[in-house]
Short mmCIF file of C-alpha atoms and ligand atoms in Angstrom, two decimals:
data_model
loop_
_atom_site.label_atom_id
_atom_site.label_comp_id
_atom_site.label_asym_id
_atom_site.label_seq_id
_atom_site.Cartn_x
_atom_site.Cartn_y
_atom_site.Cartn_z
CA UNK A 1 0.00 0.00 0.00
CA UNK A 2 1.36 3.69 -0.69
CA UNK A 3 1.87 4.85 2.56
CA UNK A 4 -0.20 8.02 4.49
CA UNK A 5 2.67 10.95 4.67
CA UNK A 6 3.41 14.58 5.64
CA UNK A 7 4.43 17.55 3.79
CA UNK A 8 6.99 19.49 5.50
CA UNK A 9 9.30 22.49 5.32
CA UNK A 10 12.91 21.64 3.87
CA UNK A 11 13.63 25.71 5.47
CA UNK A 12 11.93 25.45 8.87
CA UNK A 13 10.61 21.78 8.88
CA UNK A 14 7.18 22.96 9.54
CA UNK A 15 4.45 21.02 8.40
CA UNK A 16 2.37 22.23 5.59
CA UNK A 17 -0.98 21.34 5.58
CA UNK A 18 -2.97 22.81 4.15
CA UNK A 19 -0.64 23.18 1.08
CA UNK A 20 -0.26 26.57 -0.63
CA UNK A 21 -1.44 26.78 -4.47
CA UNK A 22 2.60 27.27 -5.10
CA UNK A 23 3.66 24.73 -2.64
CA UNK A 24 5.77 26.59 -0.96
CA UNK A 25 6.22 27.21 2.80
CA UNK A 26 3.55 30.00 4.15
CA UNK A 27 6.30 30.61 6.75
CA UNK A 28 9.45 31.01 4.83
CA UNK A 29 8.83 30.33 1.51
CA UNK A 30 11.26 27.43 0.99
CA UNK A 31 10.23 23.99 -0.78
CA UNK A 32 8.31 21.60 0.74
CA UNK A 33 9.09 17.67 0.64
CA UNK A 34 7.07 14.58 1.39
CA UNK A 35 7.84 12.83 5.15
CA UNK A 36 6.93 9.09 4.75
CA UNK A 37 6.47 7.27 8.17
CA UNK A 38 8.79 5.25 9.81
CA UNK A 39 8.68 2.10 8.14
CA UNK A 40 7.96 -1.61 9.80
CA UNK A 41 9.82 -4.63 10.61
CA UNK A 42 8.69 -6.37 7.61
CA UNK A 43 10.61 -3.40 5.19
CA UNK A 44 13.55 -5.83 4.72
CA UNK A 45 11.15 -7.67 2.65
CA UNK A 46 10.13 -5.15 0.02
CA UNK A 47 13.02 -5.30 -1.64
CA UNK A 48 11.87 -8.55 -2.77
CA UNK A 49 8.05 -7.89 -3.52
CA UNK A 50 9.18 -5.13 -5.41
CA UNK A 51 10.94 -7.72 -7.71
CA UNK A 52 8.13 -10.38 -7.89
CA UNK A 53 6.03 -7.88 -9.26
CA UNK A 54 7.98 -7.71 -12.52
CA UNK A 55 5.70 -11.12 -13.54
CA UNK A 56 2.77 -9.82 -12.52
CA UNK A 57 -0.13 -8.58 -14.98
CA UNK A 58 -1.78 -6.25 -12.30
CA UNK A 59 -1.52 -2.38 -13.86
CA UNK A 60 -0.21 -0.93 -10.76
CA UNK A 61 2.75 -3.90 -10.54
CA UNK A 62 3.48 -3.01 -14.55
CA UNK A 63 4.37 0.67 -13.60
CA UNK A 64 8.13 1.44 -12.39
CA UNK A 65 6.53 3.68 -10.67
CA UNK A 66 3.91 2.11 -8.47
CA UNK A 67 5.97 -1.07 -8.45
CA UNK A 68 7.54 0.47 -5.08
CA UNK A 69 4.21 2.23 -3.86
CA UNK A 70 5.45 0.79 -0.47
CA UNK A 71 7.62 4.33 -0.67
CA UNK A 72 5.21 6.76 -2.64
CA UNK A 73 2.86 8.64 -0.62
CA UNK A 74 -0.78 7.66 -0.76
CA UNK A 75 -2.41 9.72 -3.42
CA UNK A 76 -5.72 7.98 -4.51
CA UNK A 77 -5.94 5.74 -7.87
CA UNK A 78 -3.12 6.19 -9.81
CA UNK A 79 -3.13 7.72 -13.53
CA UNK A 80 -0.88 5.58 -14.75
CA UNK A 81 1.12 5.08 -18.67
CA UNK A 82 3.53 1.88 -17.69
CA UNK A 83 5.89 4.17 -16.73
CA UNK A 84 9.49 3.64 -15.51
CA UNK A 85 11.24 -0.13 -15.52
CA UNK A 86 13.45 1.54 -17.79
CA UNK A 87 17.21 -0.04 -19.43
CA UNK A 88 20.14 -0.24 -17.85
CA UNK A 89 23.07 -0.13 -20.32
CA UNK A 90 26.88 -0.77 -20.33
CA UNK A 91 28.84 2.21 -22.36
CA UNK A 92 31.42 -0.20 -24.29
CA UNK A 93 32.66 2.39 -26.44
CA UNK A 94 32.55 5.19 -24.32
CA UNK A 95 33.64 3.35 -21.14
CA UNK A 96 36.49 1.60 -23.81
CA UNK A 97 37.99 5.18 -25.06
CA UNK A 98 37.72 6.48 -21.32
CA UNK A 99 39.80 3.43 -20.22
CA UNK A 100 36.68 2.28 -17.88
CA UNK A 101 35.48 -1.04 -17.29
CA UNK A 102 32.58 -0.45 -15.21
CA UNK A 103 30.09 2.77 -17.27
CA UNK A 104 26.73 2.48 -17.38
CA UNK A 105 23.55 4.72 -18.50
CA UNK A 106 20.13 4.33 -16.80
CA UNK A 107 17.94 5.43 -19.55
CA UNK A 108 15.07 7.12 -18.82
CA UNK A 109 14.93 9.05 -22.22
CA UNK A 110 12.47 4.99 -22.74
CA UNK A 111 9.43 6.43 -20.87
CA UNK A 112 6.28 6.54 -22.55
CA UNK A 113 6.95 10.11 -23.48
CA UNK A 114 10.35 9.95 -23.73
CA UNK A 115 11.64 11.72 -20.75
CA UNK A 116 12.42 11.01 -16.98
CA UNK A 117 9.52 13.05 -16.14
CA UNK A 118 7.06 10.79 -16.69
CA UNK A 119 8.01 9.17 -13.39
CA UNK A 120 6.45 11.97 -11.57
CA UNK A 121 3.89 12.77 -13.75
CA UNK A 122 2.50 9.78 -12.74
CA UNK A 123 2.27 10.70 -9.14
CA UNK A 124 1.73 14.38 -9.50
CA UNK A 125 -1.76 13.36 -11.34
CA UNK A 126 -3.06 11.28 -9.57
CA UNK A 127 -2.58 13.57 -6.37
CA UNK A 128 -3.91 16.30 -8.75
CA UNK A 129 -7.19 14.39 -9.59
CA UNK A 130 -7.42 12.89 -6.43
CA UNK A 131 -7.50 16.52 -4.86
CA UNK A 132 -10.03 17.67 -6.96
CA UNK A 133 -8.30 19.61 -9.36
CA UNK A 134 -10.17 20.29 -13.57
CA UNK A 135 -7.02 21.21 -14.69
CA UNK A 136 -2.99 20.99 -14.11
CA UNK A 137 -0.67 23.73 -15.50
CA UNK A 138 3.52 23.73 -15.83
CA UNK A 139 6.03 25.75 -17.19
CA UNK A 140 8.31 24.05 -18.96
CA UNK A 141 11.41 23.65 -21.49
CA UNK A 142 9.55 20.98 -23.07
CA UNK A 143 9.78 17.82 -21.60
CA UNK A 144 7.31 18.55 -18.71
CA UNK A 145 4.96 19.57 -21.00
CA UNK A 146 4.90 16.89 -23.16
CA UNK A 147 4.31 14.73 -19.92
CA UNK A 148 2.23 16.70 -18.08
CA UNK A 149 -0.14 16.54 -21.24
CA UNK A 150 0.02 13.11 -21.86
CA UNK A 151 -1.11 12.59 -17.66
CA UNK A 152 -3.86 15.50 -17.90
CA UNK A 153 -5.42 13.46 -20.72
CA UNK A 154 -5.62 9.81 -19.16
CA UNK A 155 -6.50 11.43 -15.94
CA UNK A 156 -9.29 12.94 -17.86
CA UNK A 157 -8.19 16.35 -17.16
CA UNK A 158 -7.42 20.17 -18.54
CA UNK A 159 -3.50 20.59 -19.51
CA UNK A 160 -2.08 24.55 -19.54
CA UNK A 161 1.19 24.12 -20.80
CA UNK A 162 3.22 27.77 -20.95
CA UNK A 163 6.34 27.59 -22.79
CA UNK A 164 9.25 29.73 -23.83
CA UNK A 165 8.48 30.93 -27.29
CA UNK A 166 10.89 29.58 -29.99
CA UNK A 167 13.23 28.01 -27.45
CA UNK A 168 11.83 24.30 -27.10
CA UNK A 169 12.49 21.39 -29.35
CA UNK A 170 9.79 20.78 -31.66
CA UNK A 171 9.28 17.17 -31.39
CA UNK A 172 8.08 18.15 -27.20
CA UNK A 173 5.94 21.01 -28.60
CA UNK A 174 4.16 18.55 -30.86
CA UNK A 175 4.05 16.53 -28.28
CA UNK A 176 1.89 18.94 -26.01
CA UNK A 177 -0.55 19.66 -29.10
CA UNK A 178 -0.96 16.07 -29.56
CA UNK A 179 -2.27 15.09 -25.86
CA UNK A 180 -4.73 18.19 -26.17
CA UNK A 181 -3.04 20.58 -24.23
CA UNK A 182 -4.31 24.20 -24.24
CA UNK A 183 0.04 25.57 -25.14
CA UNK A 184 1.08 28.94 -24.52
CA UNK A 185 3.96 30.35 -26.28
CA UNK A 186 4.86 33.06 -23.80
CA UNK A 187 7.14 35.80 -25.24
CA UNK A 188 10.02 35.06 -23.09
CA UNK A 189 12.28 32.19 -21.39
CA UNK A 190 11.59 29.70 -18.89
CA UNK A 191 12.32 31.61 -15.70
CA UNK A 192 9.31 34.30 -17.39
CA UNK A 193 7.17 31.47 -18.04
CA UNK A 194 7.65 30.06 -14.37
CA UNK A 195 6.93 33.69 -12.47
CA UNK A 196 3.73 34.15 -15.25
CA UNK A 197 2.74 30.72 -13.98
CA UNK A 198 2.70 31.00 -10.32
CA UNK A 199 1.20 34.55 -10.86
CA UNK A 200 -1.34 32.35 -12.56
CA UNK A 201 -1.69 29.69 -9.51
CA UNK A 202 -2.12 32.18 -7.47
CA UNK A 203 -5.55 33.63 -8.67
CA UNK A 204 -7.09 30.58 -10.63
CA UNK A 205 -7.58 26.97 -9.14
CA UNK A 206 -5.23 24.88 -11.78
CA UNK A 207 -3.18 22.42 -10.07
CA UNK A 208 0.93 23.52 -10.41
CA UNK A 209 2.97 20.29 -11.60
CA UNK A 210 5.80 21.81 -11.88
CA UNK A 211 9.12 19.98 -9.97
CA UNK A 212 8.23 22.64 -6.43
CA UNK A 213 5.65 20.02 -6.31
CA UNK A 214 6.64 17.40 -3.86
CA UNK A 215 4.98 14.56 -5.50
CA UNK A 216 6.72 15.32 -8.79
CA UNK A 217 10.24 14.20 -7.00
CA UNK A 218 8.36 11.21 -5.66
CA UNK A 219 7.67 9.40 -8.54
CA UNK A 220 11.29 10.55 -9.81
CA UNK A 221 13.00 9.00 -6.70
CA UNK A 222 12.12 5.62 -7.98
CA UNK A 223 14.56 5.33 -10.55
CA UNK A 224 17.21 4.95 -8.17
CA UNK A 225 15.07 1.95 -6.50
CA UNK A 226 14.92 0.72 -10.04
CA UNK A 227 18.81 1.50 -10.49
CA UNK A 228 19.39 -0.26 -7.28
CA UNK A 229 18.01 -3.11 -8.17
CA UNK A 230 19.31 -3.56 -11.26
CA UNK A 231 22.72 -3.57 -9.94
CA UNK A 232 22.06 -6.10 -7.22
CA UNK A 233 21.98 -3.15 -4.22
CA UNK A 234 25.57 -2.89 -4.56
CA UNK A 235 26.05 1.26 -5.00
CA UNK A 236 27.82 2.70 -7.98
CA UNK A 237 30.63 4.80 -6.95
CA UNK A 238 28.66 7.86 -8.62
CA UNK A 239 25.81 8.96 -10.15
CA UNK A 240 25.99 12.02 -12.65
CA UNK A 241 22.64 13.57 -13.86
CA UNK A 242 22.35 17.16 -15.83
CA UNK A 243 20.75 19.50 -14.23
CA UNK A 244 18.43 22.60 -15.21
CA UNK A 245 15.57 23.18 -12.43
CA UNK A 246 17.46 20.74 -10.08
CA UNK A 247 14.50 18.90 -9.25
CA UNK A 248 16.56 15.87 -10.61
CA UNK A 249 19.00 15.12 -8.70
CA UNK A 250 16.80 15.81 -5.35
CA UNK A 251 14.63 13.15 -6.25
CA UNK A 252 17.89 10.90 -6.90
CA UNK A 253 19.31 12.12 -3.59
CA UNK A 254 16.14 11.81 -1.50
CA UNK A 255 15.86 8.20 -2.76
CA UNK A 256 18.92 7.19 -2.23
CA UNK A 257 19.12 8.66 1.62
CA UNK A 258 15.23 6.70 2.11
CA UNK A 259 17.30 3.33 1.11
CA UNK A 260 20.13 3.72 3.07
CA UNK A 261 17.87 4.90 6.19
CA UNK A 262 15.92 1.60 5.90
CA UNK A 263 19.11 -0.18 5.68
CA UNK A 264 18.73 -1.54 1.64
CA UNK A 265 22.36 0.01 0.79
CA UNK A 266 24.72 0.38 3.01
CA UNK A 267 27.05 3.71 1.84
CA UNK A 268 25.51 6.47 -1.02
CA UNK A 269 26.92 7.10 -4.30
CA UNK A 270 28.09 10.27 -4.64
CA UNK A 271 25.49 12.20 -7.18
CA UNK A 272 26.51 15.04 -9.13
CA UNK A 273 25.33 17.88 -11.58
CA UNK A 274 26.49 19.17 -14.67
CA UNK A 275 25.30 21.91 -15.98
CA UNK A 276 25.54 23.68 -19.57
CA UNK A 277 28.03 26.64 -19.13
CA UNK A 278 25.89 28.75 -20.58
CA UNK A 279 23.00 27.91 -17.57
CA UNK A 280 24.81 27.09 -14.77
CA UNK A 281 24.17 29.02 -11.80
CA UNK A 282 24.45 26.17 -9.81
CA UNK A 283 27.87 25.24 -10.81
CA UNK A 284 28.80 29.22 -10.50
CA UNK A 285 28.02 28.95 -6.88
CA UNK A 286 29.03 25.51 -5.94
CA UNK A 287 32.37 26.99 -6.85
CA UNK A 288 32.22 29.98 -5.15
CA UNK A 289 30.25 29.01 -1.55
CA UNK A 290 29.49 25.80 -1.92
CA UNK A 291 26.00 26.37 -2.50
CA UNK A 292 25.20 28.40 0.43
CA UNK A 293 24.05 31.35 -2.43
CA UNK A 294 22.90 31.15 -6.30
CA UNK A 295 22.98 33.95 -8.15
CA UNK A 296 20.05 33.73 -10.75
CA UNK A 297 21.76 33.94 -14.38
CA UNK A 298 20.25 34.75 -17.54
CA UNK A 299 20.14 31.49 -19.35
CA UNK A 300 21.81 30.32 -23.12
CA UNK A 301 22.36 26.98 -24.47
CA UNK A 302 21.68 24.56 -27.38
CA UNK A 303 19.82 21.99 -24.53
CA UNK A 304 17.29 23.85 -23.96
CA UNK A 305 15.98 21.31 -21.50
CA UNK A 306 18.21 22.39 -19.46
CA UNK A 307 18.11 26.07 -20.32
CA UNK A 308 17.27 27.59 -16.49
CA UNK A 309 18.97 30.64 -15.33
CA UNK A 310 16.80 30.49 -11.82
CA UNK A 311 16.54 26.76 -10.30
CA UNK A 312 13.55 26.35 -8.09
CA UNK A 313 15.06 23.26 -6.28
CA UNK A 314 19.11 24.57 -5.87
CA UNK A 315 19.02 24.05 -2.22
CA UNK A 316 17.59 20.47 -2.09
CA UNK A 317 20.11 19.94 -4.58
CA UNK A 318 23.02 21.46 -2.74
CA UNK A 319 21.60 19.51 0.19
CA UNK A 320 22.33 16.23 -1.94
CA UNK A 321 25.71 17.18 -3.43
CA UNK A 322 26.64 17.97 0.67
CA UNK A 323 25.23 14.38 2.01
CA UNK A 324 26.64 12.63 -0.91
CA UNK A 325 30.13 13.94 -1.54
CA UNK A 326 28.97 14.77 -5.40
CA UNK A 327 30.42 17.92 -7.28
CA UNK A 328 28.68 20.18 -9.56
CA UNK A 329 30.82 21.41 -12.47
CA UNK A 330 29.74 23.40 -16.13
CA UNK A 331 30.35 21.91 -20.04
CA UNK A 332 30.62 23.92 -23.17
CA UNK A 333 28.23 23.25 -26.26
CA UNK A 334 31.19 21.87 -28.43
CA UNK A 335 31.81 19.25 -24.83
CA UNK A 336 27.62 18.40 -24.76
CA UNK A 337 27.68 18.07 -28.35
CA UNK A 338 30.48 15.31 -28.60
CA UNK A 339 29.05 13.70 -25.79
CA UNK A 340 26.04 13.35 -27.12
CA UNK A 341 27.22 12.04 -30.86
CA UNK A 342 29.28 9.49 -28.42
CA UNK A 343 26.24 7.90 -26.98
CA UNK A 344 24.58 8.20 -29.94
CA UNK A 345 27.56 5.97 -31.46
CA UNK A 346 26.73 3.29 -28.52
CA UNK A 347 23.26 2.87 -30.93
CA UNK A 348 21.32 4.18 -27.81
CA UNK A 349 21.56 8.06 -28.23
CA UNK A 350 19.65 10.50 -26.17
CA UNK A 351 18.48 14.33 -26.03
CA UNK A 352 21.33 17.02 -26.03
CA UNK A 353 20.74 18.08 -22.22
CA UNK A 354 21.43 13.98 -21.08
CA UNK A 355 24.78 14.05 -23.10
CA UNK A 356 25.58 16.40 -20.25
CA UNK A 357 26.22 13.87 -17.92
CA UNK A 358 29.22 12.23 -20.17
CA UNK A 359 30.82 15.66 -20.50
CA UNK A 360 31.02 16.00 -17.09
CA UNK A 361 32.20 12.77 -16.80
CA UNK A 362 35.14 13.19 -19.23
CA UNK A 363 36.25 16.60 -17.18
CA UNK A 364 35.96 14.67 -13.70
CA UNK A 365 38.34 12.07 -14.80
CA UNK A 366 40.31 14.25 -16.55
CA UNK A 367 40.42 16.04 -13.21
CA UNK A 368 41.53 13.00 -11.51
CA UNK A 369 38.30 13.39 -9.31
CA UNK A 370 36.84 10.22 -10.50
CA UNK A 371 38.69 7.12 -11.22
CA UNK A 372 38.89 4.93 -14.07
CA UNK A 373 38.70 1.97 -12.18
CA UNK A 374 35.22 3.52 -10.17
CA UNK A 375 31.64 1.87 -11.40
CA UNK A 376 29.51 5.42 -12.56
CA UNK A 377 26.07 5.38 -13.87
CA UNK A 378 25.06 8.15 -16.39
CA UNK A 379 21.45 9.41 -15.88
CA UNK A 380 20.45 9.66 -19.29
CA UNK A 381 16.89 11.75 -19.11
CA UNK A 382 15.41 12.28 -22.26
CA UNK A 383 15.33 10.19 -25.78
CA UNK A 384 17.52 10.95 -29.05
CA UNK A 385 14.42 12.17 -30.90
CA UNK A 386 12.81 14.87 -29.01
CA UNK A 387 15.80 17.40 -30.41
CA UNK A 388 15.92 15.67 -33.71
CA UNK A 389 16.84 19.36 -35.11
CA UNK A 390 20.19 19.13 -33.03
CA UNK A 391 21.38 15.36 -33.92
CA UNK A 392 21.00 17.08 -37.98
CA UNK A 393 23.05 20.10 -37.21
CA UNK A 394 25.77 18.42 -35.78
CA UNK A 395 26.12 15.50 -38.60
CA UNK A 396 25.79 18.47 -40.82
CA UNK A 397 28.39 19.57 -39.70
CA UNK A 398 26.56 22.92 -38.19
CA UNK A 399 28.20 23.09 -34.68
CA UNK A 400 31.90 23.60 -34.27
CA UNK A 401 33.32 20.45 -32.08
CA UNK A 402 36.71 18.92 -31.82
CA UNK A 403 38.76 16.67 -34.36
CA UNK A 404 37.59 13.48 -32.29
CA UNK A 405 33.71 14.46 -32.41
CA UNK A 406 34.47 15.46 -35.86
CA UNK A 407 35.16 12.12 -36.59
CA UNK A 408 31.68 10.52 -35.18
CA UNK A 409 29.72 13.11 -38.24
CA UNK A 410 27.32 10.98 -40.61
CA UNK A 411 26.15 13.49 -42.76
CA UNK A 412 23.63 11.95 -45.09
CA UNK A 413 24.83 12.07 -48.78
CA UNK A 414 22.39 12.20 -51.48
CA UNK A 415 22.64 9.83 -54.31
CA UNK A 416 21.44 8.91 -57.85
CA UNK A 417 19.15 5.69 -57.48
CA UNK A 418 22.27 3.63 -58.29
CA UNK A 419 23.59 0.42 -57.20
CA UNK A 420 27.39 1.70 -58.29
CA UNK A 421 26.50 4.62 -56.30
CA UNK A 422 26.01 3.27 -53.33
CA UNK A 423 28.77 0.83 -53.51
CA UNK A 424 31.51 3.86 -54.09
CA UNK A 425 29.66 5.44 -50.93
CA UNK A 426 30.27 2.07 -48.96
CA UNK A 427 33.52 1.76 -50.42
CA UNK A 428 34.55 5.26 -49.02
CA UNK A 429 33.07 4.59 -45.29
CA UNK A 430 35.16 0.93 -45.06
CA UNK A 431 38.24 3.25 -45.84
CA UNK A 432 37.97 5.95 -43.36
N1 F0G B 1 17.25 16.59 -18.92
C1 F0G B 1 16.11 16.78 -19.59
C2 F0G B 1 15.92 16.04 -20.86
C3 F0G B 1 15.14 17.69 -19.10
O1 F0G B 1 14.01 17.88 -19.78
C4 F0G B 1 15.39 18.39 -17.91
C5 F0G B 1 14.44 19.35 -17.38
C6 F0G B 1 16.59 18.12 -17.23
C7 F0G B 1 17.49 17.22 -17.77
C8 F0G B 1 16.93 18.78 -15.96
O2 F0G B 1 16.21 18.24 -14.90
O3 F0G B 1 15.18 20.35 -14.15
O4 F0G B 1 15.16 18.32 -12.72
O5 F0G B 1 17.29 19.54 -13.12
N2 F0G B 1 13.41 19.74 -18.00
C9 F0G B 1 12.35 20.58 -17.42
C10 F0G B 1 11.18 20.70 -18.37
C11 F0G B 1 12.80 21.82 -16.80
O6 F0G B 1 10.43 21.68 -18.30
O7 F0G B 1 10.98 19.79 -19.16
P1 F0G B 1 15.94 19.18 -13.63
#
């Protein structure tokens, strides 16, 4: 059974009940974050339900999500698309050229909409309907959207999507018109469309979905059950996940602290952030204070998932980077764009924002920081063709990269409809 929980303060640890339309603190305005009781004897044991019900037919033992309702808060019937139970893969190549043994990417980019955000779409919803709500809004970079949409509709509610104008990929914004989704293209970037949104909250009753919503990270945290799993409940060394509103690697970090509390791991991986240079205020101050202030930036980069100049959730991510021992560090586009064409090379690929957490990687070793002989799973969050635009200008040769990333461009080459043709074509790609 989901468990019955409390929403609490991570400022002043005050209880928040009755929740604010914003969900933030009436007191001091911090974030808020589910409390789940203590758990009983028997939790030893879930571990192992949690693993039977991979055979089972039952919807809510199908999701990745509900799979582990043991640690989701109880939030009525749950609006569900077979969410989570998503890959684990072994980098060869990358791990190979790295000189690592022991890479891996948990890819959540294989969600039902293609992002890690289903995972808490799934459990924002169903608290949504189950609280009454007609209608959800979120502002959003695109992959929010594009889940929050898909969730409105099976939960049989209204979607108000508000989105930077011209600055999302077009495969999420189709997305968003596809699931019915009334979509606002609001005349400037996300940190506008997040202050025009709460404005909105404020005066009209739409339930917010954005990541301040404590239920979002919820459903989130439960790819690190999933991660655990997979590798036997042994802990990576580290976990690296991009980050743009930070809700991310909270989730990651609040799951991970719930396991070792109840005694399913014994030590935590240290998780870290990367961030595009471009959008990386967290990085900034990580450097300067360690997180104890973020100065807002204005925001630029080619992943515009990750395009965020104002984090909501910096201090529960600083929080997790502290209790873990993780770093936060920045990549440039030509890093993020050779990290991406790498993955993409492993025939698994993902969005441009993911391929963040490989360029990080590459500067943390190169740093000495991380060691080549350390087991480090890649958070990849969103799937190769949401940016579809970006994957063409880079094997077009439209983004300047280094000779080695040079090397991994496939431009397509157009051809008479010609058997000779093609065989001088193949005969040119077995030479190079
Ligand atoms: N990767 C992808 C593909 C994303 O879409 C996002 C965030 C992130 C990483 C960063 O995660 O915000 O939790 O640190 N996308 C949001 C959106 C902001 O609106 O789709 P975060």
């Amino acid at each position: 059974m989901p468990t019955d929980h409390q929403l609490c303060c991570i400022g002043c640890g005050r209880s928040a009940f009755p929740t604010a339309p914003d969900f933030r603190c009436a007191h001091c305005g911090e974030l808020l974050e589910v409390v789940l009781p203590k758990p009983p004897a028997e939790a030893g044991t879930w571990p192992r339900r949690w693993r039977e019900r991979r055979t089972s037919l039952a919807a809510e033992d199908i999701s990745g999500v509900w799979r582990f309702r043991e640690m989701l808060p109880a939030v009525g019937e749950p609006v569900s698309l077979r969410e989570g139970n998503t890959p684990l893969y072994q980098l060869p190549g990358c791990g190979r050229r790295l000189g690592m043994t022991q890479l891996w990417a948990k890819h959540q980019g294989i969600n039902p909409t293609g992002s890690f955000k289903d995972t808490g779409m799934t459990v924002a919803l169903s608290q949504a309907r189950t609280a009454g709500f007609r209608w959800v809004a979120c502002a959003s970079t695109g992959n929010t959207s594009a889940s929050m949409a898909a969730y409105a509709a099976r939960a049989g509610l209204g979607a108000l999507v508000l989105v930077p104008a011209g600055q999302i990929a077009w495969g999420k914004l189709a997305q968003a018109l596809d699931y019915g989704a009334l979509t606002c293209q609001v005349q400037g970037d996300f940190d506008a469309c997040m202050r025009t949104l709460n404005a909105v909250v404020r005066r009209s009753p739409v339930g917010l979905v954005n990541s301040v919503n404590p239920y979002r990270v919820e459903g989130q945290k439960t790819a690190v059950y999933e991660l655990l799993e997979q590798l036997a409940w042994q802990p990576p060394d580290h976990i690296i996940v991009p980050g743009g509103n930070l809700a991310n690697a909270s989730a990651i970090g609040k799951g991970l602290r719930e396991m070792r509390e109840r005694g399913w791991i014994t030590h935590l991986p240290k998780v870290s952030v990367v961030q595009a240079l471009g959008a990386s205020p967290l990085a900034a101050a990580w450097r300067a204070n360690r997180g104890r202030e973020l100065t807002p930036v204005h925001a630029e980069t080619r992943a515009t998932a990750i395009r965020i100049g104002n984090p909501a959730s910096w201090r529960k991510a600083v929080r997790v980077l502290e209790e873990t021992g993780g770093d936060c560090i920045a990549v440039s586009e030509a890093e993020l764009a050779a990290a991406k064409a790498e993955i993409g090379a492993e025939g698994i690929g993902c969005e441009p924002a993911s391929a963040a957490a490989l360029a990080g990687l590459k500067q943390w070793l190169s740093q000495g920081w991380i060691r080549r002989d350390e087991t480090v799973v890649l958070v990849l969050t969103g799937h190769l063709l949401k940016d579809a635009d970006y994957t063409l200008d880079f094997h077009r040769g439209q983004m300047a990269v280094d000779a080695a990333a040079e090397r991994l461009r496939r431009p397509p080459v157009e051809i008479p409809a010609d058997a000779a043709a093609v065989l001088a074509q193949l005969e040119k790609a077995v030479q190079v």
